[in-house]
Amino acid sequence: MCTGKCSRCIACALYPLVFMSMLCNIILFFPEGSVKYSKEGHLTDEVKYLGGLIGGGLMVLIPALFISLTGEDGCCGNRCGMFFSIGFAAEGVAGALYSFIVAVAGIGNGPLCFSNGEWTRPFKDSNASYISDSKKWAVCTEPKNVVQFNTGLFGTLIAVSCLQVILCAIQTINGLFGCLGGTCNKSETATIN
């Protein structure tokens, strides 16, 4: 496959992942679909770190936009553009890794919930063993189903960030090949003949 076409495919695959990452982080601000917990400051710390919005969102969106341009004919669809795509892909890897680390910490530390008359993180020192024992989840009385809520969304962020890392790593290799061999655009093939 031509390196330019590969860049376009990678960018097209990154866009929905960026959207998913941002959406998951936004939803995490509204346990039970309510703004009550955000207003009162009763949110898990990892939600406030914005791993999905900044890391898997903006830090991957910017490279995705540039990577899509490297696959086009014109100013960016050349060897120099492919060279710069390596740096942008590395930025995407960094953002996805940030999102991954925050999400893993969010699952590992467990949710902030109302338990035994106070707002606490009852699973913080459990090394995420609470995930497999649903009987322990009843310790969180408010927000309802907060363990499933946090685990599901942070788990989605982990999966999305892993895919983002893989795609950006592929673009790094693709960018190297494109930098060395060209992007297979019509303008490059015409000048070779």
C-alpha atoms as an extended CHARMM CRD file, in Angstrom:
* protein
*
       193  EXT
         1         1  MET       CA              0.0000000000        0.0000000000        0.0000000000  PROA      1               0.0000000000
         2         2  CYS       CA              1.1930000000        3.5080000000       -0.7660000000  PROA      2               0.0000000000
         3         3  THR       CA              2.3880000000        5.4470000000        2.3050000000  PROA      3               0.0000000000
         4         4  GLY       CA              0.0560000000        8.3460000000        1.4670000000  PROA      4               0.0000000000
         5         5  LYS       CA             -2.9970000000        6.0940000000        1.3360000000  PROA      5               0.0000000000
         6         6  CYS       CA             -1.8670000000        4.3890000000        4.5320000000  PROA      6               0.0000000000
         7         7  SER       CA             -1.6960000000        7.8030000000        6.2450000000  PROA      7               0.0000000000
         8         8  ARG       CA             -5.2670000000        8.5980000000        5.1910000000  PROA      8               0.0000000000
         9         9  CYS       CA             -6.4730000000        5.2120000000        6.4950000000  PROA      9               0.0000000000
        10        10  ILE       CA             -4.7310000000        5.7290000000        9.8300000000  PROA      10              0.0000000000
        11        11  ALA       CA             -6.2070000000        9.2180000000       10.1970000000  PROA      11              0.0000000000
        12        12  CYS       CA             -9.6950000000        7.9190000000        9.3660000000  PROA      12              0.0000000000
        13        13  ALA       CA             -9.3110000000        5.2380000000       12.0350000000  PROA      13              0.0000000000
        14        14  LEU       CA             -8.0760000000        7.7730000000       14.6190000000  PROA      14              0.0000000000
        15        15  TYR       CA            -11.0380000000       10.1680000000       14.2890000000  PROA      15              0.0000000000
        16        16  PRO       CA            -13.6950000000        7.8820000000       15.8480000000  PROA      16              0.0000000000
        17        17  LEU       CA            -11.2330000000        6.8510000000       18.5620000000  PROA      17              0.0000000000
        18        18  VAL       CA            -10.6410000000       10.5060000000       19.4380000000  PROA      18              0.0000000000
        19        19  PHE       CA            -14.3950000000       11.0770000000       19.5800000000  PROA      19              0.0000000000
        20        20  MET       CA            -14.8910000000        8.0140000000       21.8000000000  PROA      20              0.0000000000
        21        21  SER       CA            -12.1010000000        9.0620000000       24.1320000000  PROA      21              0.0000000000
        22        22  MET       CA            -13.4990000000       12.5570000000       24.5710000000  PROA      22              0.0000000000
        23        23  LEU       CA            -17.0450000000       11.2880000000       24.9900000000  PROA      23              0.0000000000
        24        24  CYS       CA            -16.0470000000        8.7890000000       27.6970000000  PROA      24              0.0000000000
        25        25  ASN       CA            -14.2270000000       11.4900000000       29.6510000000  PROA      25              0.0000000000
        26        26  ILE       CA            -17.1890000000       13.8670000000       29.3960000000  PROA      26              0.0000000000
        27        27  ILE       CA            -19.6510000000       11.1820000000       30.5190000000  PROA      27              0.0000000000
        28        28  LEU       CA            -17.4420000000       10.4230000000       33.5440000000  PROA      28              0.0000000000
        29        29  PHE       CA            -18.2990000000       13.9010000000       34.8510000000  PROA      29              0.0000000000
        30        30  PHE       CA            -21.9660000000       12.9140000000       35.1860000000  PROA      30              0.0000000000
        31        31  PRO       CA            -22.5020000000        9.8070000000       37.3420000000  PROA      31              0.0000000000
        32        32  GLU       CA            -26.1920000000        8.8280000000       37.2750000000  PROA      32              0.0000000000
        33        33  GLY       CA            -26.5340000000       11.3590000000       34.4330000000  PROA      33              0.0000000000
        34        34  SER       CA            -26.6270000000       14.1590000000       36.9770000000  PROA      34              0.0000000000
        35        35  VAL       CA            -24.5720000000       17.3450000000       37.3690000000  PROA      35              0.0000000000
        36        36  LYS       CA            -25.0240000000       17.1080000000       41.1440000000  PROA      36              0.0000000000
        37        37  TYR       CA            -21.7650000000       15.2530000000       41.7760000000  PROA      37              0.0000000000
        38        38  SER       CA            -19.7360000000       17.5770000000       39.5530000000  PROA      38              0.0000000000
        39        39  LYS       CA            -21.1330000000       20.6550000000       41.2920000000  PROA      39              0.0000000000
        40        40  GLU       CA            -20.3870000000       19.2130000000       44.7330000000  PROA      40              0.0000000000
        41        41  GLY       CA            -16.9020000000       18.0720000000       43.6900000000  PROA      41              0.0000000000
        42        42  HSD       CA            -17.6350000000       14.3960000000       44.3280000000  PROA      42              0.0000000000
        43        43  LEU       CA            -15.7570000000       13.0630000000       41.3050000000  PROA      43              0.0000000000
        44        44  THR       CA            -12.9540000000       10.5730000000       41.0620000000  PROA      44              0.0000000000
        45        45  ASP       CA             -9.6240000000       12.4250000000       40.7910000000  PROA      45              0.0000000000
        46        46  GLU       CA             -8.7110000000       10.6600000000       37.5450000000  PROA      46              0.0000000000
        47        47  VAL       CA            -11.8050000000       12.1250000000       35.8680000000  PROA      47              0.0000000000
        48        48  LYS       CA            -10.4400000000       15.6110000000       36.6280000000  PROA      48              0.0000000000
        49        49  TYR       CA             -7.0780000000       14.7590000000       35.0340000000  PROA      49              0.0000000000
        50        50  LEU       CA             -8.8890000000       14.8010000000       31.6530000000  PROA      50              0.0000000000
        51        51  GLY       CA             -6.9790000000       11.8570000000       30.2090000000  PROA      51              0.0000000000
        52        52  GLY       CA             -9.6720000000       11.2410000000       27.6260000000  PROA      52              0.0000000000
        53        53  LEU       CA            -10.2100000000       14.8870000000       26.6760000000  PROA      53              0.0000000000
        54        54  ILE       CA             -6.6170000000       16.0880000000       26.5630000000  PROA      54              0.0000000000
        55        55  GLY       CA             -4.5860000000       12.8940000000       26.1150000000  PROA      55              0.0000000000
        56        56  GLY       CA             -6.6620000000       10.6310000000       23.9170000000  PROA      56              0.0000000000
        57        57  GLY       CA             -8.6340000000       13.5980000000       22.5910000000  PROA      57              0.0000000000
        58        58  LEU       CA             -6.7670000000       16.7620000000       21.6160000000  PROA      58              0.0000000000
        59        59  MET       CA             -3.2640000000       15.2740000000       21.7040000000  PROA      59              0.0000000000
        60        60  VAL       CA             -4.3630000000       12.6230000000       19.1900000000  PROA      60              0.0000000000
        61        61  LEU       CA             -6.7340000000       14.8200000000       17.1650000000  PROA      61              0.0000000000
        62        62  ILE       CA             -4.0010000000       17.2680000000       16.1170000000  PROA      62              0.0000000000
        63        63  PRO       CA             -1.7350000000       14.4820000000       14.7930000000  PROA      63              0.0000000000
        64        64  ALA       CA             -4.7200000000       12.8140000000       13.0960000000  PROA      64              0.0000000000
        65        65  LEU       CA             -5.4700000000       16.0360000000       11.2070000000  PROA      65              0.0000000000
        66        66  PHE       CA             -1.8610000000       16.4160000000       10.0950000000  PROA      66              0.0000000000
        67        67  ILE       CA             -1.5010000000       12.7330000000        9.2420000000  PROA      67              0.0000000000
        68        68  SER       CA             -4.5540000000       12.9640000000        6.9800000000  PROA      68              0.0000000000
        69        69  LEU       CA             -2.9070000000       15.8790000000        5.1630000000  PROA      69              0.0000000000
        70        70  THR       CA              0.2650000000       13.8850000000        4.5370000000  PROA      70              0.0000000000
        71        71  GLY       CA             -1.7500000000       11.4410000000        2.4660000000  PROA      71              0.0000000000
        72        72  GLU       CA             -3.0570000000       14.2010000000        0.1830000000  PROA      72              0.0000000000
        73        73  ASP       CA             -1.4990000000       15.6610000000       -2.9380000000  PROA      73              0.0000000000
        74        74  GLY       CA             -0.0840000000       19.1270000000       -2.4350000000  PROA      74              0.0000000000
        75        75  CYS       CA              1.9370000000       20.9530000000        0.1720000000  PROA      75              0.0000000000
        76        76  CYS       CA              1.9650000000       18.3140000000        2.9050000000  PROA      76              0.0000000000
        77        77  GLY       CA              1.8070000000       15.2040000000        0.7220000000  PROA      77              0.0000000000
        78        78  ASN       CA              5.5320000000       14.9040000000        0.2250000000  PROA      78              0.0000000000
        79        79  ARG       CA              8.6410000000       13.5190000000        1.8930000000  PROA      79              0.0000000000
        80        80  CYS       CA              8.9350000000       16.5150000000        4.1980000000  PROA      80              0.0000000000
        81        81  GLY       CA              5.2980000000       16.1140000000        5.2530000000  PROA      81              0.0000000000
        82        82  MET       CA              5.8860000000       12.4410000000        5.9630000000  PROA      82              0.0000000000
        83        83  PHE       CA              8.9310000000       13.3970000000        8.0420000000  PROA      83              0.0000000000
        84        84  PHE       CA              6.8420000000       15.7850000000       10.1490000000  PROA      84              0.0000000000
        85        85  SER       CA              4.1390000000       13.1350000000       10.4990000000  PROA      85              0.0000000000
        86        86  ILE       CA              6.6470000000       11.0670000000       12.4970000000  PROA      86              0.0000000000
        87        87  GLY       CA              6.8010000000       13.8130000000       15.1440000000  PROA      87              0.0000000000
        88        88  PHE       CA              3.0440000000       14.2810000000       15.1430000000  PROA      88              0.0000000000
        89        89  ALA       CA              2.5370000000       10.5300000000       15.4860000000  PROA      89              0.0000000000
        90        90  ALA       CA              4.9150000000       10.5630000000       18.4570000000  PROA      90              0.0000000000
        91        91  GLU       CA              2.7590000000       13.2990000000       20.0130000000  PROA      91              0.0000000000
        92        92  GLY       CA             -0.2650000000       11.0590000000       19.4450000000  PROA      92              0.0000000000
        93        93  VAL       CA              1.5080000000        8.1810000000       21.1960000000  PROA      93              0.0000000000
        94        94  ALA       CA              2.2920000000       10.4560000000       24.1610000000  PROA      94              0.0000000000
        95        95  GLY       CA             -1.3270000000       11.6100000000       24.4040000000  PROA      95              0.0000000000
        96        96  ALA       CA             -2.6990000000        8.0860000000       24.1610000000  PROA      96              0.0000000000
        97        97  LEU       CA             -0.2410000000        6.8860000000       26.8130000000  PROA      97              0.0000000000
        98        98  TYR       CA             -1.3770000000        9.6990000000       29.1170000000  PROA      98              0.0000000000
        99        99  SER       CA             -4.9800000000        8.6390000000       28.6170000000  PROA      99              0.0000000000
       100       100  PHE       CA             -4.0150000000        4.9990000000       29.2420000000  PROA      100             0.0000000000
       101       101  ILE       CA             -2.1440000000        5.7820000000       32.4760000000  PROA      101             0.0000000000
       102       102  VAL       CA             -4.9660000000        7.9340000000       33.8510000000  PROA      102             0.0000000000
       103       103  ALA       CA             -7.5700000000        5.2670000000       33.0050000000  PROA      103             0.0000000000
       104       104  VAL       CA             -5.5180000000        2.4810000000       34.6020000000  PROA      104             0.0000000000
       105       105  ALA       CA             -5.1320000000        4.6280000000       37.7300000000  PROA      105             0.0000000000
       106       106  GLY       CA             -8.8830000000        5.3090000000       37.6840000000  PROA      106             0.0000000000
       107       107  ILE       CA             -9.6630000000        1.6040000000       37.6970000000  PROA      107             0.0000000000
       108       108  GLY       CA             -6.8800000000        0.7690000000       40.1450000000  PROA      108             0.0000000000
       109       109  ASN       CA             -7.9330000000        3.3640000000       42.7250000000  PROA      109             0.0000000000
       110       110  GLY       CA            -11.6560000000        2.7810000000       42.2830000000  PROA      110             0.0000000000
       111       111  PRO       CA            -14.4230000000        5.3630000000       42.3060000000  PROA      111             0.0000000000
       112       112  LEU       CA            -15.1220000000        8.1050000000       44.8200000000  PROA      112             0.0000000000
       113       113  CYS       CA            -18.4270000000        7.2730000000       46.4640000000  PROA      113             0.0000000000
       114       114  PHE       CA            -20.5320000000        7.7940000000       49.5680000000  PROA      114             0.0000000000
       115       115  SER       CA            -19.6840000000        4.9230000000       51.8740000000  PROA      115             0.0000000000
       116       116  ASN       CA            -20.1630000000        4.5070000000       55.6410000000  PROA      116             0.0000000000
       117       117  GLY       CA            -21.3770000000        8.0970000000       56.0590000000  PROA      117             0.0000000000
       118       118  GLU       CA            -18.5620000000        9.8330000000       54.1660000000  PROA      118             0.0000000000
       119       119  TRP       CA            -17.2040000000       10.4350000000       50.6690000000  PROA      119             0.0000000000
       120       120  THR       CA            -14.2650000000        8.1230000000       50.2320000000  PROA      120             0.0000000000
       121       121  ARG       CA            -12.4850000000        5.7710000000       47.8480000000  PROA      121             0.0000000000
       122       122  PRO       CA            -13.1130000000        2.4250000000       49.5470000000  PROA      122             0.0000000000
       123       123  PHE       CA            -11.2720000000        0.3550000000       46.9160000000  PROA      123             0.0000000000
       124       124  LYS       CA             -8.1100000000        2.4620000000       46.7180000000  PROA      124             0.0000000000
       125       125  ASP       CA             -5.7900000000       -0.1050000000       48.3110000000  PROA      125             0.0000000000
       126       126  SER       CA             -7.4490000000       -3.2030000000       46.8590000000  PROA      126             0.0000000000
       127       127  ASN       CA             -5.2040000000       -3.4430000000       43.7420000000  PROA      127             0.0000000000
       128       128  ALA       CA             -8.3480000000       -3.5180000000       41.5850000000  PROA      128             0.0000000000
       129       129  SER       CA             -9.4410000000       -6.8460000000       43.0990000000  PROA      129             0.0000000000
       130       130  TYR       CA            -12.8470000000       -5.2590000000       43.7320000000  PROA      130             0.0000000000
       131       131  ILE       CA            -13.6390000000       -5.5700000000       40.0220000000  PROA      131             0.0000000000
       132       132  SER       CA            -14.0620000000       -9.3270000000       40.1760000000  PROA      132             0.0000000000
       133       133  ASP       CA            -16.0850000000       -9.3070000000       43.4220000000  PROA      133             0.0000000000
       134       134  SER       CA            -19.4140000000       -7.6200000000       42.7420000000  PROA      134             0.0000000000
       135       135  LYS       CA            -20.5230000000       -8.1530000000       46.3490000000  PROA      135             0.0000000000
       136       136  LYS       CA            -18.0600000000       -5.4590000000       47.4330000000  PROA      136             0.0000000000
       137       137  TRP       CA            -19.7080000000       -2.8960000000       45.1560000000  PROA      137             0.0000000000
       138       138  ALA       CA            -22.6430000000       -2.4830000000       47.5660000000  PROA      138             0.0000000000
       139       139  VAL       CA            -20.3490000000       -0.5180000000       49.8850000000  PROA      139             0.0000000000
       140       140  CYS       CA            -20.8810000000        2.4580000000       47.5430000000  PROA      140             0.0000000000
       141       141  THR       CA            -24.3760000000        3.7510000000       48.2390000000  PROA      141             0.0000000000
       142       142  GLU       CA            -24.1420000000        6.9210000000       46.1530000000  PROA      142             0.0000000000
       143       143  PRO       CA            -23.9540000000        7.4870000000       43.1760000000  PROA      143             0.0000000000
       144       144  LYS       CA            -25.8400000000        4.3480000000       42.2140000000  PROA      144             0.0000000000
       145       145  ASN       CA            -23.8370000000        1.8030000000       40.2060000000  PROA      145             0.0000000000
       146       146  VAL       CA            -20.7660000000        4.0520000000       40.2990000000  PROA      146             0.0000000000
       147       147  VAL       CA            -18.3960000000        1.0670000000       40.2550000000  PROA      147             0.0000000000
       148       148  GLN       CA            -19.8140000000       -0.2730000000       36.9930000000  PROA      148             0.0000000000
       149       149  PHE       CA            -20.0080000000        3.2780000000       35.6200000000  PROA      149             0.0000000000
       150       150  ASN       CA            -16.3470000000        4.1080000000       36.3030000000  PROA      150             0.0000000000
       151       151  THR       CA            -15.0090000000        0.6760000000       35.4110000000  PROA      151             0.0000000000
       152       152  GLY       CA            -16.8680000000        0.5500000000       32.1060000000  PROA      152             0.0000000000
       153       153  LEU       CA            -15.8240000000        4.0270000000       30.9700000000  PROA      153             0.0000000000
       154       154  PHE       CA            -12.2270000000        3.7930000000       32.1900000000  PROA      154             0.0000000000
       155       155  GLY       CA            -12.0110000000        0.3220000000       30.6090000000  PROA      155             0.0000000000
       156       156  THR       CA            -13.2100000000        1.8010000000       27.3200000000  PROA      156             0.0000000000
       157       157  LEU       CA            -10.5670000000        4.5310000000       27.6150000000  PROA      157             0.0000000000
       158       158  ILE       CA             -7.9010000000        1.8580000000       28.1260000000  PROA      158             0.0000000000
       159       159  ALA       CA             -8.9830000000       -0.0260000000       24.9950000000  PROA      159             0.0000000000
       160       160  VAL       CA             -9.2480000000        3.1570000000       22.9090000000  PROA      160             0.0000000000
       161       161  SER       CA             -5.8510000000        4.4470000000       24.0270000000  PROA      161             0.0000000000
       162       162  CYS       CA             -4.2200000000        1.0940000000       23.1960000000  PROA      162             0.0000000000
       163       163  LEU       CA             -5.6320000000        1.2990000000       19.6560000000  PROA      163             0.0000000000
       164       164  GLN       CA             -4.4550000000        4.9070000000       19.3720000000  PROA      164             0.0000000000
       165       165  VAL       CA             -0.9230000000        3.9410000000       20.4240000000  PROA      165             0.0000000000
       166       166  ILE       CA             -0.8530000000        1.1360000000       17.8480000000  PROA      166             0.0000000000
       167       167  LEU       CA             -2.1320000000        3.3580000000       15.0220000000  PROA      167             0.0000000000
       168       168  CYS       CA              0.2480000000        6.2020000000       15.8460000000  PROA      168             0.0000000000
       169       169  ALA       CA              3.1590000000        3.7410000000       16.0700000000  PROA      169             0.0000000000
       170       170  ILE       CA              2.2180000000        2.3790000000       12.6370000000  PROA      170             0.0000000000
       171       171  GLN       CA              2.1500000000        5.9430000000       11.3070000000  PROA      171             0.0000000000
       172       172  THR       CA              5.6400000000        6.5150000000       12.7210000000  PROA      172             0.0000000000
       173       173  ILE       CA              6.9200000000        3.5870000000       10.6590000000  PROA      173             0.0000000000
       174       174  ASN       CA              4.8020000000        4.6250000000        7.6660000000  PROA      174             0.0000000000
       175       175  GLY       CA              6.1430000000        8.1780000000        7.9590000000  PROA      175             0.0000000000
       176       176  LEU       CA              9.6950000000        6.8700000000        7.9370000000  PROA      176             0.0000000000
       177       177  PHE       CA              9.0400000000        4.8600000000        4.7720000000  PROA      177             0.0000000000
       178       178  GLY       CA              7.2590000000        7.8400000000        3.2250000000  PROA      178             0.0000000000
       179       179  CYS       CA             10.1380000000       10.1180000000        4.1060000000  PROA      179             0.0000000000
       180       180  LEU       CA             12.6800000000        7.7660000000        2.5550000000  PROA      180             0.0000000000
       181       181  GLY       CA             10.6780000000        6.4810000000       -0.4230000000  PROA      181             0.0000000000
       182       182  GLY       CA              8.0240000000        9.1180000000       -1.0710000000  PROA      182             0.0000000000
       183       183  THR       CA              4.2430000000        9.0920000000       -0.7430000000  PROA      183             0.0000000000
       184       184  CYS       CA              3.3510000000        7.5790000000       -4.1590000000  PROA      184             0.0000000000
       185       185  ASN       CA              1.4490000000       10.7330000000       -5.1320000000  PROA      185             0.0000000000
       186       186  LYS       CA              0.9320000000       11.4570000000       -8.8260000000  PROA      186             0.0000000000
       187       187  SER       CA              3.1900000000       14.5170000000       -8.6730000000  PROA      187             0.0000000000
       188       188  GLU       CA              6.1070000000       12.4440000000       -7.3610000000  PROA      188             0.0000000000
       189       189  THR       CA              5.6540000000        9.6360000000       -9.8630000000  PROA      189             0.0000000000
       190       190  ALA       CA              5.4220000000       12.1300000000      -12.7040000000  PROA      190             0.0000000000
       191       191  THR       CA              8.7770000000       13.7130000000      -11.8070000000  PROA      191             0.0000000000
       192       192  ILE       CA             10.5170000000       10.3370000000      -11.5970000000  PROA      192             0.0000000000
       193       193  ASN       CA              9.6900000000        9.4550000000      -15.2070000000  PROA      193             0.0000000000
